[in-house]
């Protein structure tokens, strides 16, 4: 490990240490995590997957993401919003996803709520909580990366107030990290944007 907390990856480039345990993590870290994500369906997918991740490792979700996408109609809000009780039972029996009743129910309920929002409304709401990057120094080590922030707490409250479920402050912050609202790649990491 370098003095700044990063580790050399298989190509010798310095990366956040969490990214090096599997090839899937390296790819996700380098190509997706912390990159800006826009669009209501894309954000619904990320919000849903972060909720499913609660209490589990992210690699579990990442490896099952194709199964999640197939099971939840590509996370198209309009399609998931009209899922029936039969769809719910199908999801509860689908070994390709996490078969957690509360998380499945929350995903279906969230789609129904979001189906009534104007196009772009979810995107606007989420991105309105992005902190000013100038006020956030680059983390030097993993201990500098918070689990929640005032912005994630505010985002969680805003989403809950609008009727969404399974969106606590920690889940909201993980969403902010994954979707590029914040850049929590370590300062010396090859994937850091600035």
PDB file of C-alpha atoms in Angstrom:
ATOM      1  CA  UNK A   1       0.000   0.000   0.000  1.00  0.00           C
ATOM      2  CA  UNK A   2       1.272   3.466  -0.813  1.00  0.00           C
ATOM      3  CA  UNK A   3       1.482   6.194   1.835  1.00  0.00           C
ATOM      4  CA  UNK A   4      -1.773   7.645   0.526  1.00  0.00           C
ATOM      5  CA  UNK A   5      -3.829   4.462   0.860  1.00  0.00           C
ATOM      6  CA  UNK A   6      -3.905   3.411  -2.780  1.00  0.00           C
ATOM      7  CA  UNK A   7      -2.685   0.060  -4.071  1.00  0.00           C
ATOM      8  CA  UNK A   8      -1.087  -0.880  -7.364  1.00  0.00           C
ATOM      9  CA  UNK A   9      -3.448  -2.808  -9.589  1.00  0.00           C
ATOM     10  CA  UNK A  10      -2.606  -5.559 -12.084  1.00  0.00           C
ATOM     11  CA  UNK A  11      -1.435  -2.912 -14.552  1.00  0.00           C
ATOM     12  CA  UNK A  12       0.665  -1.081 -11.936  1.00  0.00           C
ATOM     13  CA  UNK A  13      -1.709   1.891 -11.711  1.00  0.00           C
ATOM     14  CA  UNK A  14      -2.706   3.073  -8.237  1.00  0.00           C
ATOM     15  CA  UNK A  15      -6.331   2.432  -7.274  1.00  0.00           C
ATOM     16  CA  UNK A  16      -8.629   2.574  -4.284  1.00  0.00           C
ATOM     17  CA  UNK A  17      -7.856  -0.604  -2.319  1.00  0.00           C
ATOM     18  CA  UNK A  18     -11.466  -1.882  -2.359  1.00  0.00           C
ATOM     19  CA  UNK A  19     -11.279  -2.146  -6.151  1.00  0.00           C
ATOM     20  CA  UNK A  20      -8.610  -4.802  -6.368  1.00  0.00           C
ATOM     21  CA  UNK A  21     -10.158  -7.944  -4.916  1.00  0.00           C
ATOM     22  CA  UNK A  22     -11.744  -9.126  -8.190  1.00  0.00           C
ATOM     23  CA  UNK A  23     -11.546  -8.359 -11.894  1.00  0.00           C
ATOM     24  CA  UNK A  24     -15.205  -7.246 -11.774  1.00  0.00           C
ATOM     25  CA  UNK A  25     -14.333  -4.681  -9.108  1.00  0.00           C
ATOM     26  CA  UNK A  26     -11.400  -3.314 -11.118  1.00  0.00           C
ATOM     27  CA  UNK A  27     -13.644  -2.817 -14.140  1.00  0.00           C
ATOM     28  CA  UNK A  28     -16.507  -1.310 -12.098  1.00  0.00           C
ATOM     29  CA  UNK A  29     -14.101   0.993 -10.234  1.00  0.00           C
ATOM     30  CA  UNK A  30     -12.309   2.189 -13.359  1.00  0.00           C
ATOM     31  CA  UNK A  31     -15.278   2.528 -15.711  1.00  0.00           C
ATOM     32  CA  UNK A  32     -18.409   3.213 -13.637  1.00  0.00           C
ATOM     33  CA  UNK A  33     -18.060   4.116  -9.966  1.00  0.00           C
ATOM     34  CA  UNK A  34     -17.976   7.846  -9.488  1.00  0.00           C
ATOM     35  CA  UNK A  35     -18.875   8.638 -13.108  1.00  0.00           C
ATOM     36  CA  UNK A  36     -21.912  10.907 -13.589  1.00  0.00           C
ATOM     37  CA  UNK A  37     -25.148   9.014 -14.206  1.00  0.00           C
ATOM     38  CA  UNK A  38     -28.212  10.832 -15.535  1.00  0.00           C
ATOM     39  CA  UNK A  39     -31.669   9.747 -16.632  1.00  0.00           C
ATOM     40  CA  UNK A  40     -34.589   8.647 -14.500  1.00  0.00           C
ATOM     41  CA  UNK A  41     -34.435   4.958 -15.468  1.00  0.00           C
ATOM     42  CA  UNK A  42     -30.655   4.787 -14.976  1.00  0.00           C
ATOM     43  CA  UNK A  43     -30.945   6.440 -11.568  1.00  0.00           C
ATOM     44  CA  UNK A  44     -33.877   4.204 -10.616  1.00  0.00           C
ATOM     45  CA  UNK A  45     -31.668   1.196 -11.395  1.00  0.00           C
ATOM     46  CA  UNK A  46     -28.819   2.515  -9.263  1.00  0.00           C
ATOM     47  CA  UNK A  47     -31.155   3.481  -6.431  1.00  0.00           C
ATOM     48  CA  UNK A  48     -32.737   0.029  -6.521  1.00  0.00           C
ATOM     49  CA  UNK A  49     -29.414  -1.811  -6.635  1.00  0.00           C
ATOM     50  CA  UNK A  50     -28.030   0.254  -3.746  1.00  0.00           C
ATOM     51  CA  UNK A  51     -31.118  -0.688  -1.722  1.00  0.00           C
ATOM     52  CA  UNK A  52     -30.623  -4.368  -2.567  1.00  0.00           C
ATOM     53  CA  UNK A  53     -26.972  -4.047  -1.521  1.00  0.00           C
ATOM     54  CA  UNK A  54     -27.910  -2.918   1.991  1.00  0.00           C
ATOM     55  CA  UNK A  55     -26.373  -5.467   4.360  1.00  0.00           C
ATOM     56  CA  UNK A  56     -24.507  -7.270   1.569  1.00  0.00           C
ATOM     57  CA  UNK A  57     -21.238  -6.768  -0.284  1.00  0.00           C
ATOM     58  CA  UNK A  58     -21.406  -4.797  -3.516  1.00  0.00           C
ATOM     59  CA  UNK A  59     -19.748  -7.640  -5.435  1.00  0.00           C
ATOM     60  CA  UNK A  60     -22.837  -9.765  -4.712  1.00  0.00           C
ATOM     61  CA  UNK A  61     -25.000  -7.156  -6.448  1.00  0.00           C
ATOM     62  CA  UNK A  62     -22.516  -6.508  -9.237  1.00  0.00           C
ATOM     63  CA  UNK A  63     -22.359 -10.198 -10.146  1.00  0.00           C
ATOM     64  CA  UNK A  64     -26.153 -10.429 -10.183  1.00  0.00           C
ATOM     65  CA  UNK A  65     -26.751  -7.177 -12.047  1.00  0.00           C
ATOM     66  CA  UNK A  66     -27.592  -8.931 -15.343  1.00  0.00           C
ATOM     67  CA  UNK A  67     -30.171 -10.997 -13.463  1.00  0.00           C
ATOM     68  CA  UNK A  68     -31.595  -7.876 -11.826  1.00  0.00           C
ATOM     69  CA  UNK A  69     -31.847  -6.126 -15.183  1.00  0.00           C
ATOM     70  CA  UNK A  70     -33.658  -9.082 -16.725  1.00  0.00           C
ATOM     71  CA  UNK A  71     -35.978  -9.527 -13.739  1.00  0.00           C
ATOM     72  CA  UNK A  72     -36.870  -5.831 -13.478  1.00  0.00           C
ATOM     73  CA  UNK A  73     -37.434  -5.077 -17.185  1.00  0.00           C
ATOM     74  CA  UNK A  74     -34.184  -3.153 -17.545  1.00  0.00           C
ATOM     75  CA  UNK A  75     -35.312  -0.936 -14.657  1.00  0.00           C
ATOM     76  CA  UNK A  76     -37.622   0.997 -16.960  1.00  0.00           C
ATOM     77  CA  UNK A  77     -39.813   2.802 -14.464  1.00  0.00           C
ATOM     78  CA  UNK A  78     -42.944   2.634 -16.636  1.00  0.00           C
ATOM     79  CA  UNK A  79     -42.626  -1.145 -17.033  1.00  0.00           C
ATOM     80  CA  UNK A  80     -41.809  -1.932 -13.384  1.00  0.00           C
ATOM     81  CA  UNK A  81     -44.633   0.331 -12.194  1.00  0.00           C
ATOM     82  CA  UNK A  82     -47.206  -2.007 -13.738  1.00  0.00           C
ATOM     83  CA  UNK A  83     -45.751  -5.232 -12.345  1.00  0.00           C
ATOM     84  CA  UNK A  84     -48.489  -7.409 -10.894  1.00  0.00           C
ATOM     85  CA  UNK A  85     -48.698  -9.724  -7.903  1.00  0.00           C
ATOM     86  CA  UNK A  86     -47.657 -12.508 -10.283  1.00  0.00           C
ATOM     87  CA  UNK A  87     -44.513 -10.517 -11.141  1.00  0.00           C
ATOM     88  CA  UNK A  88     -43.827 -10.074  -7.446  1.00  0.00           C
ATOM     89  CA  UNK A  89     -44.075 -13.825  -6.900  1.00  0.00           C
ATOM     90  CA  UNK A  90     -41.801 -14.397  -9.915  1.00  0.00           C
ATOM     91  CA  UNK A  91     -39.231 -12.033  -8.404  1.00  0.00           C
ATOM     92  CA  UNK A  92     -39.411 -13.759  -5.022  1.00  0.00           C
ATOM     93  CA  UNK A  93     -38.591 -17.063  -6.765  1.00  0.00           C
ATOM     94  CA  UNK A  94     -35.838 -15.672  -9.048  1.00  0.00           C
ATOM     95  CA  UNK A  95     -32.445 -17.090  -7.998  1.00  0.00           C
ATOM     96  CA  UNK A  96     -30.738 -14.559 -10.280  1.00  0.00           C
ATOM     97  CA  UNK A  97     -31.478 -11.691  -7.880  1.00  0.00           C
ATOM     98  CA  UNK A  98     -31.549 -11.114  -4.128  1.00  0.00           C
ATOM     99  CA  UNK A  99     -34.894 -12.559  -3.060  1.00  0.00           C
ATOM    100  CA  UNK A 100     -35.554 -10.183  -0.187  1.00  0.00           C
ATOM    101  CA  UNK A 101     -39.282  -9.495   0.116  1.00  0.00           C
ATOM    102  CA  UNK A 102     -38.887  -6.020   1.673  1.00  0.00           C
ATOM    103  CA  UNK A 103     -36.397  -4.905  -0.989  1.00  0.00           C
ATOM    104  CA  UNK A 104     -38.491  -6.287  -3.845  1.00  0.00           C
ATOM    105  CA  UNK A 105     -41.619  -4.616  -2.454  1.00  0.00           C
ATOM    106  CA  UNK A 106     -39.747  -1.321  -2.050  1.00  0.00           C
ATOM    107  CA  UNK A 107     -38.501  -1.466  -5.651  1.00  0.00           C
ATOM    108  CA  UNK A 108     -42.002  -2.083  -6.987  1.00  0.00           C
ATOM    109  CA  UNK A 109     -43.501   0.630  -4.773  1.00  0.00           C
ATOM    110  CA  UNK A 110     -40.785   3.089  -5.778  1.00  0.00           C
ATOM    111  CA  UNK A 111     -41.471   2.452  -9.465  1.00  0.00           C
ATOM    112  CA  UNK A 112     -45.171   3.164  -8.916  1.00  0.00           C
ATOM    113  CA  UNK A 113     -44.345   6.436  -7.174  1.00  0.00           C
ATOM    114  CA  UNK A 114     -41.808   7.469  -9.822  1.00  0.00           C
ATOM    115  CA  UNK A 115     -44.203   6.664 -12.678  1.00  0.00           C
ATOM    116  CA  UNK A 116     -46.243   9.681 -11.601  1.00  0.00           C
ATOM    117  CA  UNK A 117     -43.269  12.056 -11.675  1.00  0.00           C
ATOM    118  CA  UNK A 118     -42.505  14.279 -14.637  1.00  0.00           C
ATOM    119  CA  UNK A 119     -39.718  13.142 -16.973  1.00  0.00           C
ATOM    120  CA  UNK A 120     -36.384  14.229 -15.503  1.00  0.00           C
ATOM    121  CA  UNK A 121     -37.820  14.871 -12.059  1.00  0.00           C
ATOM    122  CA  UNK A 122     -35.878  12.074 -10.336  1.00  0.00           C
ATOM    123  CA  UNK A 123     -32.680  13.164 -12.077  1.00  0.00           C
ATOM    124  CA  UNK A 124     -33.244  16.783 -11.035  1.00  0.00           C
ATOM    125  CA  UNK A 125     -34.042  15.868  -7.437  1.00  0.00           C
ATOM    126  CA  UNK A 126     -31.020  13.623  -6.984  1.00  0.00           C
ATOM    127  CA  UNK A 127     -28.556  15.949  -8.674  1.00  0.00           C
ATOM    128  CA  UNK A 128     -29.853  18.964  -6.723  1.00  0.00           C
ATOM    129  CA  UNK A 129     -28.157  17.368  -3.698  1.00  0.00           C
ATOM    130  CA  UNK A 130     -24.687  17.157  -5.239  1.00  0.00           C
ATOM    131  CA  UNK A 131     -22.261  19.086  -3.060  1.00  0.00           C
ATOM    132  CA  UNK A 132     -19.946  21.704  -4.497  1.00  0.00           C
ATOM    133  CA  UNK A 133     -16.764  19.782  -5.422  1.00  0.00           C
ATOM    134  CA  UNK A 134     -14.682  22.768  -4.324  1.00  0.00           C
ATOM    135  CA  UNK A 135     -15.833  22.201  -0.741  1.00  0.00           C
ATOM    136  CA  UNK A 136     -14.776  18.537  -0.730  1.00  0.00           C
ATOM    137  CA  UNK A 137     -11.075  17.772  -0.624  1.00  0.00           C
ATOM    138  CA  UNK A 138     -10.043  14.523  -2.266  1.00  0.00           C
ATOM    139  CA  UNK A 139      -9.879  11.720   0.301  1.00  0.00           C
ATOM    140  CA  UNK A 140      -6.326  10.568   0.929  1.00  0.00           C
ATOM    141  CA  UNK A 141      -7.228   7.263   2.609  1.00  0.00           C
ATOM    142  CA  UNK A 142     -10.392   5.182   2.996  1.00  0.00           C
ATOM    143  CA  UNK A 143     -10.811   6.579   6.521  1.00  0.00           C
ATOM    144  CA  UNK A 144     -11.399   9.992   4.909  1.00  0.00           C
ATOM    145  CA  UNK A 145     -14.464   8.674   3.040  1.00  0.00           C
ATOM    146  CA  UNK A 146     -17.687   9.179   5.011  1.00  0.00           C
ATOM    147  CA  UNK A 147     -20.617   6.773   5.164  1.00  0.00           C
ATOM    148  CA  UNK A 148     -23.160   9.610   5.299  1.00  0.00           C
ATOM    149  CA  UNK A 149     -23.005  13.351   4.770  1.00  0.00           C
ATOM    150  CA  UNK A 150     -25.386  16.250   5.336  1.00  0.00           C
ATOM    151  CA  UNK A 151     -26.177  16.086   1.610  1.00  0.00           C
ATOM    152  CA  UNK A 152     -26.999  12.358   1.702  1.00  0.00           C
ATOM    153  CA  UNK A 153     -29.170  12.898   4.754  1.00  0.00           C
ATOM    154  CA  UNK A 154     -31.010  15.698   2.942  1.00  0.00           C
ATOM    155  CA  UNK A 155     -31.383  13.546  -0.196  1.00  0.00           C
ATOM    156  CA  UNK A 156     -32.727  10.667   1.876  1.00  0.00           C
ATOM    157  CA  UNK A 157     -35.283  12.933   3.524  1.00  0.00           C
ATOM    158  CA  UNK A 158     -36.324  14.431   0.169  1.00  0.00           C
ATOM    159  CA  UNK A 159     -36.796  10.992  -1.414  1.00  0.00           C
ATOM    160  CA  UNK A 160     -38.741   9.677   1.592  1.00  0.00           C
ATOM    161  CA  UNK A 161     -40.921  12.796   1.663  1.00  0.00           C
ATOM    162  CA  UNK A 162     -41.825  12.073  -1.966  1.00  0.00           C
ATOM    163  CA  UNK A 163     -42.844   8.505  -1.079  1.00  0.00           C
ATOM    164  CA  UNK A 164     -39.741   6.438  -1.880  1.00  0.00           C
ATOM    165  CA  UNK A 165     -38.662   3.555   0.340  1.00  0.00           C
ATOM    166  CA  UNK A 166     -35.351   1.939   1.308  1.00  0.00           C
ATOM    167  CA  UNK A 167     -33.501   5.223   0.809  1.00  0.00           C
ATOM    168  CA  UNK A 168     -31.757   5.902   4.112  1.00  0.00           C
ATOM    169  CA  UNK A 169     -28.799   8.305   4.374  1.00  0.00           C
ATOM    170  CA  UNK A 170     -26.195   5.552   3.913  1.00  0.00           C
ATOM    171  CA  UNK A 171     -27.951   4.192   0.812  1.00  0.00           C
ATOM    172  CA  UNK A 172     -28.322   7.759  -0.473  1.00  0.00           C
ATOM    173  CA  UNK A 173     -24.596   8.375   0.005  1.00  0.00           C
ATOM    174  CA  UNK A 174     -23.675   5.125  -1.756  1.00  0.00           C
ATOM    175  CA  UNK A 175     -25.896   6.290  -4.627  1.00  0.00           C
ATOM    176  CA  UNK A 176     -24.135   9.667  -4.652  1.00  0.00           C
ATOM    177  CA  UNK A 177     -20.756   7.924  -4.836  1.00  0.00           C
ATOM    178  CA  UNK A 178     -21.781   5.439  -7.520  1.00  0.00           C
ATOM    179  CA  UNK A 179     -23.501   8.057  -9.696  1.00  0.00           C
ATOM    180  CA  UNK A 180     -20.769  10.677  -9.571  1.00  0.00           C
ATOM    181  CA  UNK A 181     -22.440  13.286  -7.373  1.00  0.00           C
ATOM    182  CA  UNK A 182     -19.265  13.018  -5.315  1.00  0.00           C
ATOM    183  CA  UNK A 183     -15.842  11.757  -6.323  1.00  0.00           C
ATOM    184  CA  UNK A 184     -14.592   9.528  -3.514  1.00  0.00           C
ATOM    185  CA  UNK A 185     -11.767   7.953  -5.480  1.00  0.00           C
ATOM    186  CA  UNK A 186      -8.674   8.453  -3.354  1.00  0.00           C
ATOM    187  CA  UNK A 187      -6.457  11.393  -4.232  1.00  0.00           C
ATOM    188  CA  UNK A 188      -3.770   9.277  -5.935  1.00  0.00           C
ATOM    189  CA  UNK A 189      -6.232   6.899  -7.641  1.00  0.00           C
ATOM    190  CA  UNK A 190      -5.957   6.549 -11.403  1.00  0.00           C
ATOM    191  CA  UNK A 191      -9.740   6.861 -11.745  1.00  0.00           C
ATOM    192  CA  UNK A 192     -10.010  10.198  -9.933  1.00  0.00           C
ATOM    193  CA  UNK A 193     -11.518  12.816 -12.262  1.00  0.00           C
ATOM    194  CA  UNK A 194      -9.634  15.922 -11.095  1.00  0.00           C
TER     195      UNK A 194
END
